[in-house]
PDB file of C-alpha atoms in Angstrom:
ATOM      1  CA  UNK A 172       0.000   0.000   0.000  1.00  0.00           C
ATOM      2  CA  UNK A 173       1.569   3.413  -1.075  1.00  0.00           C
ATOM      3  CA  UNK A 174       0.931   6.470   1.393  1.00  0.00           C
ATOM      4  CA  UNK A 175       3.027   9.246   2.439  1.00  0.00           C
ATOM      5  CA  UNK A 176       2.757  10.685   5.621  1.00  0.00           C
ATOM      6  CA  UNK A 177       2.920  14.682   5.567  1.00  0.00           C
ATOM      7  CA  UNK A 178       3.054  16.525   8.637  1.00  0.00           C
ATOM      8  CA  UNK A 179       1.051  19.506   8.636  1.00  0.00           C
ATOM      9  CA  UNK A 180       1.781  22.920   9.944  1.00  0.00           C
ATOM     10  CA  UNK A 181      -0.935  22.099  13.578  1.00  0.00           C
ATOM     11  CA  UNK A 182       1.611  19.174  14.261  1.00  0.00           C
ATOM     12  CA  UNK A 183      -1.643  16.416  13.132  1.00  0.00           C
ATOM     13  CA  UNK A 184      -0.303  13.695  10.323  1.00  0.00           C
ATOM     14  CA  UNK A 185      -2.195  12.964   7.781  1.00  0.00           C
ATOM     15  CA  UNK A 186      -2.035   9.924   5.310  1.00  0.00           C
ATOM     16  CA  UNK A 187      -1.815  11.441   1.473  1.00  0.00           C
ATOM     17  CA  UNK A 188      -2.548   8.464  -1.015  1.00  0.00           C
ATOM     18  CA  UNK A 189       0.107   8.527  -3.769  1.00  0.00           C
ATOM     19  CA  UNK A 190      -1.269   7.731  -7.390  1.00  0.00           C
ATOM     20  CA  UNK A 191       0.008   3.872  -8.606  1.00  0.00           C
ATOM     21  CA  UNK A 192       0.215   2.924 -12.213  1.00  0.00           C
ATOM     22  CA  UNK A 193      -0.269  -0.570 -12.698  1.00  0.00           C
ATOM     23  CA  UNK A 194      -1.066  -2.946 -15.538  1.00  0.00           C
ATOM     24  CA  UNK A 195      -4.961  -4.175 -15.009  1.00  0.00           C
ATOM     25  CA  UNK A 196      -5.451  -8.006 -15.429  1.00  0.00           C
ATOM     26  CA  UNK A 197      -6.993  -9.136 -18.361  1.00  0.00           C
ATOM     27  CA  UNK A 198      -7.941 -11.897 -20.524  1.00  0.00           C
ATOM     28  CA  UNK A 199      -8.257 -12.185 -24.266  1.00  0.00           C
ATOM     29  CA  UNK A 200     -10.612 -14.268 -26.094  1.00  0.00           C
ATOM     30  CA  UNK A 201     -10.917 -15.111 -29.925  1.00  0.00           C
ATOM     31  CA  UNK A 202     -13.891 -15.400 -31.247  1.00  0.00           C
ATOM     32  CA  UNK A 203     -16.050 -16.145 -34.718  1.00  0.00           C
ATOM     33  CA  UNK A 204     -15.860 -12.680 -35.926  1.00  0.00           C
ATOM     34  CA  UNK A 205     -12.955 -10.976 -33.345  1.00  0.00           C
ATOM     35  CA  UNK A 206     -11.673 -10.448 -30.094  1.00  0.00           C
ATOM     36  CA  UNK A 207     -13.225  -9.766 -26.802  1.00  0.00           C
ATOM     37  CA  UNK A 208     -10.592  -8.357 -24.779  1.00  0.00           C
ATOM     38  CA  UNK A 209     -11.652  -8.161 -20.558  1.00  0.00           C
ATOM     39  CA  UNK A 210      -9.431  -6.046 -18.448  1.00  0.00           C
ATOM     40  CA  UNK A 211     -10.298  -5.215 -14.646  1.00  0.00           C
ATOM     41  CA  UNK A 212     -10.592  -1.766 -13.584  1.00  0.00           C
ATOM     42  CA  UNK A 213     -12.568  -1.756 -10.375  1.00  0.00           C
ATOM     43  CA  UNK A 214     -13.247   2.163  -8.750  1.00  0.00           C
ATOM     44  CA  UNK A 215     -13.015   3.654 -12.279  1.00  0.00           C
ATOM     45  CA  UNK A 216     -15.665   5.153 -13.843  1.00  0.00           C
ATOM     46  CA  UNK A 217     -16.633   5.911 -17.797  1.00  0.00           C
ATOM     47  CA  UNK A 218     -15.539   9.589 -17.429  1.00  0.00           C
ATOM     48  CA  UNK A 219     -11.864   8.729 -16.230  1.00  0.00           C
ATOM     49  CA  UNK A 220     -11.180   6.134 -18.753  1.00  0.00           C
ATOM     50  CA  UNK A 221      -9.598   6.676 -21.985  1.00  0.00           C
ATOM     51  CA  UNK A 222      -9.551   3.758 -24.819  1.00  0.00           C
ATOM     52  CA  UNK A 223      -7.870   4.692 -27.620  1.00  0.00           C
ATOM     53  CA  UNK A 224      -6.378   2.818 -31.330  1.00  0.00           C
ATOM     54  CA  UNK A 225      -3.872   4.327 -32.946  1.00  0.00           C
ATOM     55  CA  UNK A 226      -1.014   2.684 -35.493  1.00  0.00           C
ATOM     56  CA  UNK A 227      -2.710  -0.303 -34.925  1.00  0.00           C
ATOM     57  CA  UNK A 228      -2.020  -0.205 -30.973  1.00  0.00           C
ATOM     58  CA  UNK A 229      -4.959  -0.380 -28.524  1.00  0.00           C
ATOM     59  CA  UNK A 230      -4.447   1.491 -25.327  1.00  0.00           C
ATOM     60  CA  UNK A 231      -6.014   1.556 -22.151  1.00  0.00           C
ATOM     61  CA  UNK A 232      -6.008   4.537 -19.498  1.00  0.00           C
ATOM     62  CA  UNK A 233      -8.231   4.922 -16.746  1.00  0.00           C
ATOM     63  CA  UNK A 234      -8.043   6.343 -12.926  1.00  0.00           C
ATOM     64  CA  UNK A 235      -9.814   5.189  -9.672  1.00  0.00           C
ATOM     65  CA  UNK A 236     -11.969   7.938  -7.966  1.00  0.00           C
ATOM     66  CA  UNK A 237     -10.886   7.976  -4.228  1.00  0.00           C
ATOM     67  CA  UNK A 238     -11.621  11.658  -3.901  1.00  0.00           C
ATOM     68  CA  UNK A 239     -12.652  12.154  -0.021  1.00  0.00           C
ATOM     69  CA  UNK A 240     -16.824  13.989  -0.495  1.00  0.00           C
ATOM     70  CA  UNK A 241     -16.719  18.088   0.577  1.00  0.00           C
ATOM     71  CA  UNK A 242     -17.325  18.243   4.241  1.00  0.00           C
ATOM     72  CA  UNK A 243     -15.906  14.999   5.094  1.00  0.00           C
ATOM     73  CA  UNK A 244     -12.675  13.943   6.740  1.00  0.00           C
ATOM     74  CA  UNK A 245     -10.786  10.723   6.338  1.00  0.00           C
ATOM     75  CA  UNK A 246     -10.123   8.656   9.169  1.00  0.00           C
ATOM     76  CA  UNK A 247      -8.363   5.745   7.875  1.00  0.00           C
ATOM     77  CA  UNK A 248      -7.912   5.091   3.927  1.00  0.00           C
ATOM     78  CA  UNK A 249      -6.895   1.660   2.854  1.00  0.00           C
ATOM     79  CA  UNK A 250      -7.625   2.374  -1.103  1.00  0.00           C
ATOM     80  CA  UNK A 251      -5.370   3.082  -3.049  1.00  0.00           C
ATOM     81  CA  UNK A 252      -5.515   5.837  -5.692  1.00  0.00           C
ATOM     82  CA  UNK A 253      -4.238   4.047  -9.199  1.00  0.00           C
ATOM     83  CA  UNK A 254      -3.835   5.059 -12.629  1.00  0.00           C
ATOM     84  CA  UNK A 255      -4.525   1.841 -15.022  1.00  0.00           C
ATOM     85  CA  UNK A 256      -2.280   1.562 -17.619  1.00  0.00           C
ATOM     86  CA  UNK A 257      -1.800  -0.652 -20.556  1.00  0.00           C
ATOM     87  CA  UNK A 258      -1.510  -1.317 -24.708  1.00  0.00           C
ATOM     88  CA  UNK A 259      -1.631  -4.136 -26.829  1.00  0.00           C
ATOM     89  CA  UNK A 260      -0.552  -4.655 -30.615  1.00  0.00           C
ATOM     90  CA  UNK A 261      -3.628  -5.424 -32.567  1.00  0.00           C
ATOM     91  CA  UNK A 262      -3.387  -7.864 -35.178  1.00  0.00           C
ATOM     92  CA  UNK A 263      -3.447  -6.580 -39.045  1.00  0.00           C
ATOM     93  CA  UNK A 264      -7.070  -8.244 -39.226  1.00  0.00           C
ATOM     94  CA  UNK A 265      -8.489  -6.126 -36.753  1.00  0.00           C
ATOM     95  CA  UNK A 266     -11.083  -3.327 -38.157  1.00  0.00           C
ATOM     96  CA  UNK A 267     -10.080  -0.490 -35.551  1.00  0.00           C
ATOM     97  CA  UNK A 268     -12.886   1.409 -37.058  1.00  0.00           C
ATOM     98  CA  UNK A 269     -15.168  -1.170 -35.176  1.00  0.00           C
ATOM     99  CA  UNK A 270     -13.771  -1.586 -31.801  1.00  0.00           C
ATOM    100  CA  UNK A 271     -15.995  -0.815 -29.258  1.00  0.00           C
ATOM    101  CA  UNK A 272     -15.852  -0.453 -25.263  1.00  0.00           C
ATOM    102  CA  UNK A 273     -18.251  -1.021 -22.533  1.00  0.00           C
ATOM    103  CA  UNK A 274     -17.578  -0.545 -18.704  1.00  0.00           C
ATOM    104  CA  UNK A 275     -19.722  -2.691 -16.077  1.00  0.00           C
ATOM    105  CA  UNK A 276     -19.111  -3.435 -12.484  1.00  0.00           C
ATOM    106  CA  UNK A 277     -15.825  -2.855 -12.714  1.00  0.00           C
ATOM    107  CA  UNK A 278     -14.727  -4.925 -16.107  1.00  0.00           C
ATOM    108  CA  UNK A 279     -13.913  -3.169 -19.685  1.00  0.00           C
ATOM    109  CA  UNK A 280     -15.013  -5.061 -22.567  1.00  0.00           C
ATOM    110  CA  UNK A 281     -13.487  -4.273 -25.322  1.00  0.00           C
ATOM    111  CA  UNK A 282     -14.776  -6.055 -28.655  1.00  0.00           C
ATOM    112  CA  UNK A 283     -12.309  -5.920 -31.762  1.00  0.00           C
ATOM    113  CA  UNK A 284     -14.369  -7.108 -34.816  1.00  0.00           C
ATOM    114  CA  UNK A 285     -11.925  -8.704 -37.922  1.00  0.00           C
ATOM    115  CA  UNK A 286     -11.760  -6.145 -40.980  1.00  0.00           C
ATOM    116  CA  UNK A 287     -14.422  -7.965 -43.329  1.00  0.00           C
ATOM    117  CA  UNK A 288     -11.573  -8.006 -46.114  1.00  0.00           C
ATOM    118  CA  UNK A 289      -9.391 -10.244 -43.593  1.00  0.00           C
ATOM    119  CA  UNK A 290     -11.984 -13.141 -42.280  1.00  0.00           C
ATOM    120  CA  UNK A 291     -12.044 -15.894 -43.257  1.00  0.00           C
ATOM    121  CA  UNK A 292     -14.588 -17.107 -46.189  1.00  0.00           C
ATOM    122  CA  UNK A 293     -15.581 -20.074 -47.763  1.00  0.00           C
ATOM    123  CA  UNK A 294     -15.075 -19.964 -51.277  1.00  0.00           C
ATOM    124  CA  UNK A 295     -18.241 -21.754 -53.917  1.00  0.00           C
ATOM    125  CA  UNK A 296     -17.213 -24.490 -56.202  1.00  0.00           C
ATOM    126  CA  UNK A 297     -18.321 -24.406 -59.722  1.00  0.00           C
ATOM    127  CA  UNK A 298     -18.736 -28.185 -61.236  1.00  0.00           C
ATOM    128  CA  UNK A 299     -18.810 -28.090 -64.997  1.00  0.00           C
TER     129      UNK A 299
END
């Protein structure tokens, strides 16, 4: 757990959380016409996360909200405040124009349909 204590000027110490980066878990699934791509982000909400493709490199960004309510005062904090981090290197078959995102409970789901030029399709066999 990352905290730093700072003593304040009235001689009280207070625990400041320090922001983490870290890599969130995920898991990566192929299916019929893509990927679904999972990736854990618990305490971060749509506004704070960024999902972004570019030069055919996905990237994830997203921060936890531990900000203490106006007129409240933190007694102990045991959260940590953490900055989620991480990219992956899409495959040429992926249609970046397609990908979509969509945060629940906690768990990004990132679908990353195949370019309909790169799957794969069963070709019709004349008989003469």
């Amino acid at each position: 757990m990352s905290k730093e204590v700072v003593k304040k000027e009235t001689n009280q110490v207070e625990c400041v959380p320090r922001r983490e980066e870290i890599i969130p878990s995920t898991a990566v699934r192929q299916e019929k016409d893509g990927f679904l791509l999972v990736a854990e982000v618990p305490g971060v909400c749509d506004k704070s996360l960024n999902v972004t493709v570019e030069n055919g490199v996905l990237s994830i960004k997203a921060d936890n909200s531990v900000a203490t309510p106006e007129g409240y005062r933190i007694a102990l904090r045991e959260i940590s405040a953490v900055t989620y981090k991480a990219s992956f290197e899409l495959p040429d078959r992926v249609d970046p124009a397609g990908v979509k995102a969509v945060l629940k409970n906690g768990l990004l789901r990132i679908t990353l349909p195949l370019s309909e030029a790169k799957k794969p399709r069963k070709i019709t066999i004349a008989a003469e």
